[in-house]
PDB file of C-alpha atoms in Angstrom:
ATOM      1  CA  MET A   1      35.919 -22.357  33.175  1.00 57.00           C
ATOM      2  CA  ASN A   2      36.281 -18.667  33.750  1.00 60.00           C
ATOM      3  CA  THR A   3      34.513 -17.770  36.741  1.00 64.00           C
ATOM      4  CA  ASN A   4      37.288 -14.378  37.012  1.00 67.00           C
ATOM      5  CA  TYR A   5      35.119 -13.429  33.139  1.00 62.00           C
ATOM      6  CA  ILE A   6      33.914 -10.130  33.472  1.00 65.00           C
ATOM      7  CA  PRO A   7      31.562  -8.924  30.006  1.00 66.00           C
ATOM      8  CA  ALA A   8      32.363  -5.283  31.326  1.00 69.00           C
ATOM      9  CA  LEU A   9      35.628  -5.501  31.153  1.00 72.00           C
ATOM     10  CA  ALA A  10      35.810  -7.704  27.606  1.00 71.00           C
ATOM     11  CA  PRO A  11      37.574  -5.810  24.553  1.00 76.00           C
ATOM     12  CA  PRO A  12      34.977  -3.424  22.269  1.00 76.00           C
ATOM     13  CA  PRO A  13      34.024  -5.714  19.423  1.00 77.00           C
ATOM     14  CA  LYS A  14      34.162  -5.789  16.076  1.00 85.00           C
ATOM     15  CA  GLY A  15      33.530  -5.998  12.017  1.00 85.00           C
ATOM     16  CA  ILE A  16      30.336  -7.921  12.165  1.00 86.00           C
ATOM     17  CA  ALA A  17      30.027  -7.990  15.759  1.00 85.00           C
ATOM     18  CA  ARG A  18      30.019  -5.070  16.177  1.00 85.00           C
ATOM     19  CA  VAL A  19      27.073  -4.457  13.679  1.00 83.00           C
ATOM     20  CA  LEU A  20      25.043  -7.329  14.977  1.00 81.00           C
ATOM     21  CA  ARG A  21      25.314  -5.050  18.878  1.00 80.00           C
ATOM     22  CA  PHE A  22      24.299  -2.043  17.364  1.00 80.00           C
ATOM     23  CA  VAL A  23      21.051  -4.187  15.815  1.00 74.00           C
ATOM     24  CA  LEU A  24      20.059  -6.200  18.463  1.00 78.00           C
ATOM     25  CA  ARG A  25      20.296  -2.779  21.171  1.00 79.00           C
ATOM     26  CA  ALA A  26      17.893  -0.936  18.520  1.00 76.00           C
ATOM     27  CA  SER A  27      16.229  -4.461  17.812  1.00 76.00           C
ATOM     28  CA  TRP A  28      12.583  -3.157  19.007  1.00 77.00           C
ATOM     29  CA  ILE A  29      12.813   0.249  16.255  1.00 81.00           C
ATOM     30  CA  THR A  30      13.907  -2.487  13.553  1.00 80.00           C
ATOM     31  CA  ALA A  31      10.970  -4.383  14.597  1.00 84.00           C
ATOM     32  CA  TRP A  32       8.347  -2.413  14.439  1.00 87.00           C
ATOM     33  CA  PHE A  33       9.789  -0.133  11.514  1.00 89.00           C
ATOM     34  CA  CYS A  34       9.990  -3.369   9.377  1.00 87.00           C
ATOM     35  CA  THR A  35       6.667  -4.621  10.943  1.00 91.00           C
ATOM     36  CA  LYS A  36       4.554  -1.551   9.644  1.00 94.00           C
ATOM     37  CA  LEU A  37       6.110  -1.638   6.436  1.00 93.00           C
ATOM     38  CA  VAL A  38       4.927  -4.940   6.052  1.00 93.00           C
ATOM     39  CA  PHE A  39       1.474  -4.365   7.057  1.00 94.00           C
ATOM     40  CA  SER A  40       1.356  -1.225   4.752  1.00 93.00           C
ATOM     41  CA  ILE A  41       2.718  -3.334   1.764  1.00 93.00           C
ATOM     42  CA  ILE A  42       0.083  -6.254   2.717  1.00 92.00           C
ATOM     43  CA  TYR A  43      -2.679  -3.596   3.235  1.00 90.00           C
ATOM     44  CA  HIS A  44      -2.249  -1.795  -0.159  1.00 88.00           C
ATOM     45  CA  PHE A  45      -1.668  -4.259  -2.402  1.00 88.00           C
ATOM     46  CA  PHE A  46      -4.729  -6.257  -1.683  1.00 85.00           C
ATOM     47  CA  ALA A  47      -6.395  -2.387  -1.641  1.00 83.00           C
ATOM     48  CA  GLY A  48      -5.008  -2.000  -4.729  1.00 80.00           C
ATOM     49  CA  LEU A  49      -6.854  -5.509  -6.164  1.00 77.00           C
ATOM     50  CA  SER A  50      -9.831  -4.522  -5.106  1.00 73.00           C
ATOM     51  CA  GLN A  51     -10.379  -1.617  -7.051  1.00 74.00           C
ATOM     52  CA  ILE A  52      -9.475  -3.392  -9.863  1.00 72.00           C
ATOM     53  CA  GLY A  53     -12.722  -3.963 -12.818  1.00 69.00           C
ATOM     54  CA  GLN A  54     -14.190  -2.010 -10.369  1.00 72.00           C
ATOM     55  CA  ILE A  55     -16.062   1.477 -12.406  1.00 71.00           C
ATOM     56  CA  SER A  56     -17.271   4.033 -10.490  1.00 72.00           C
ATOM     57  CA  GLU A  57     -20.792   4.869 -10.377  1.00 73.00           C
ATOM     58  CA  LYS A  58     -19.586   8.686 -11.810  1.00 75.00           C
ATOM     59  CA  ASP A  59     -18.008   6.608 -14.492  1.00 76.00           C
ATOM     60  CA  ILE A  60     -20.770   6.026 -15.374  1.00 76.00           C
ATOM     61  CA  GLU A  61     -22.532   7.999 -15.341  1.00 78.00           C
ATOM     62  CA  THR A  62     -20.587  10.548 -17.240  1.00 80.00           C
ATOM     63  CA  HIS A  63     -20.215   8.017 -20.555  1.00 78.00           C
ATOM     64  CA  TYR A  64     -24.432   8.365 -20.747  1.00 80.00           C
ATOM     65  CA  ALA A  65     -24.508  11.805 -20.001  1.00 80.00           C
ATOM     66  CA  GLN A  66     -21.509  11.631 -23.309  1.00 81.00           C
ATOM     67  CA  LYS A  67     -23.862   9.356 -25.379  1.00 80.00           C
ATOM     68  CA  GLU A  68     -26.610  10.842 -25.113  1.00 78.00           C
ATOM     69  CA  TRP A  69     -24.750  14.810 -25.781  1.00 78.00           C
ATOM     70  CA  ASP A  70     -23.721  12.803 -29.368  1.00 78.00           C
ATOM     71  CA  ARG A  71     -27.163  12.144 -29.989  1.00 74.00           C
ATOM     72  CA  ILE A  72     -28.535  15.361 -29.129  1.00 74.00           C
ATOM     73  CA  VAL A  73     -25.600  16.929 -31.383  1.00 74.00           C
ATOM     74  CA  ALA A  74     -26.439  14.966 -34.155  1.00 72.00           C
ATOM     75  CA  GLY A  75     -30.006  15.757 -34.168  1.00 69.00           C
ATOM     76  CA  ASN A  76     -31.405  12.221 -33.410  1.00 63.00           C
ATOM     77  CA  ARG A  77     -32.309  12.334 -30.460  1.00 61.00           C
ATOM     78  CA  PRO A  78     -33.904   9.180 -28.928  1.00 59.00           C
ATOM     79  CA  ARG A  79     -37.956   8.368 -28.849  1.00 60.00           C
ATOM     80  CA  ASP A  80     -39.648   9.035 -25.540  1.00 60.00           C
ATOM     81  CA  GLY A  81     -38.612   5.604 -22.843  1.00 59.00           C
ATOM     82  CA  MET A  82     -35.490   5.402 -25.141  1.00 59.00           C
ATOM     83  CA  TRP A  83     -33.537   7.475 -22.644  1.00 59.00           C
ATOM     84  CA  PRO A  84     -30.832   5.517 -21.303  1.00 61.00           C
ATOM     85  CA  MET A  85     -31.125   4.964 -17.137  1.00 52.00           C
TER      86      MET A  85
END
């Protein structure tokens, strides 16, 4: 074993070693961005899933208002007590 080896005097890395050295020096930044990206993707995926099949109250009101208006325009207003919700 060579005990005289001093890493500071080693030649600079080449090729993939150079890339790895750069990435590992900035690994905390890389880890932070990757973590943020992964959690953002997961969050938005489940947020999108929760929207599937949901009808908002405004959509329901708009639907019934349109049906009611169509009846009025057609001249056949429903009898008392027959109005939709």
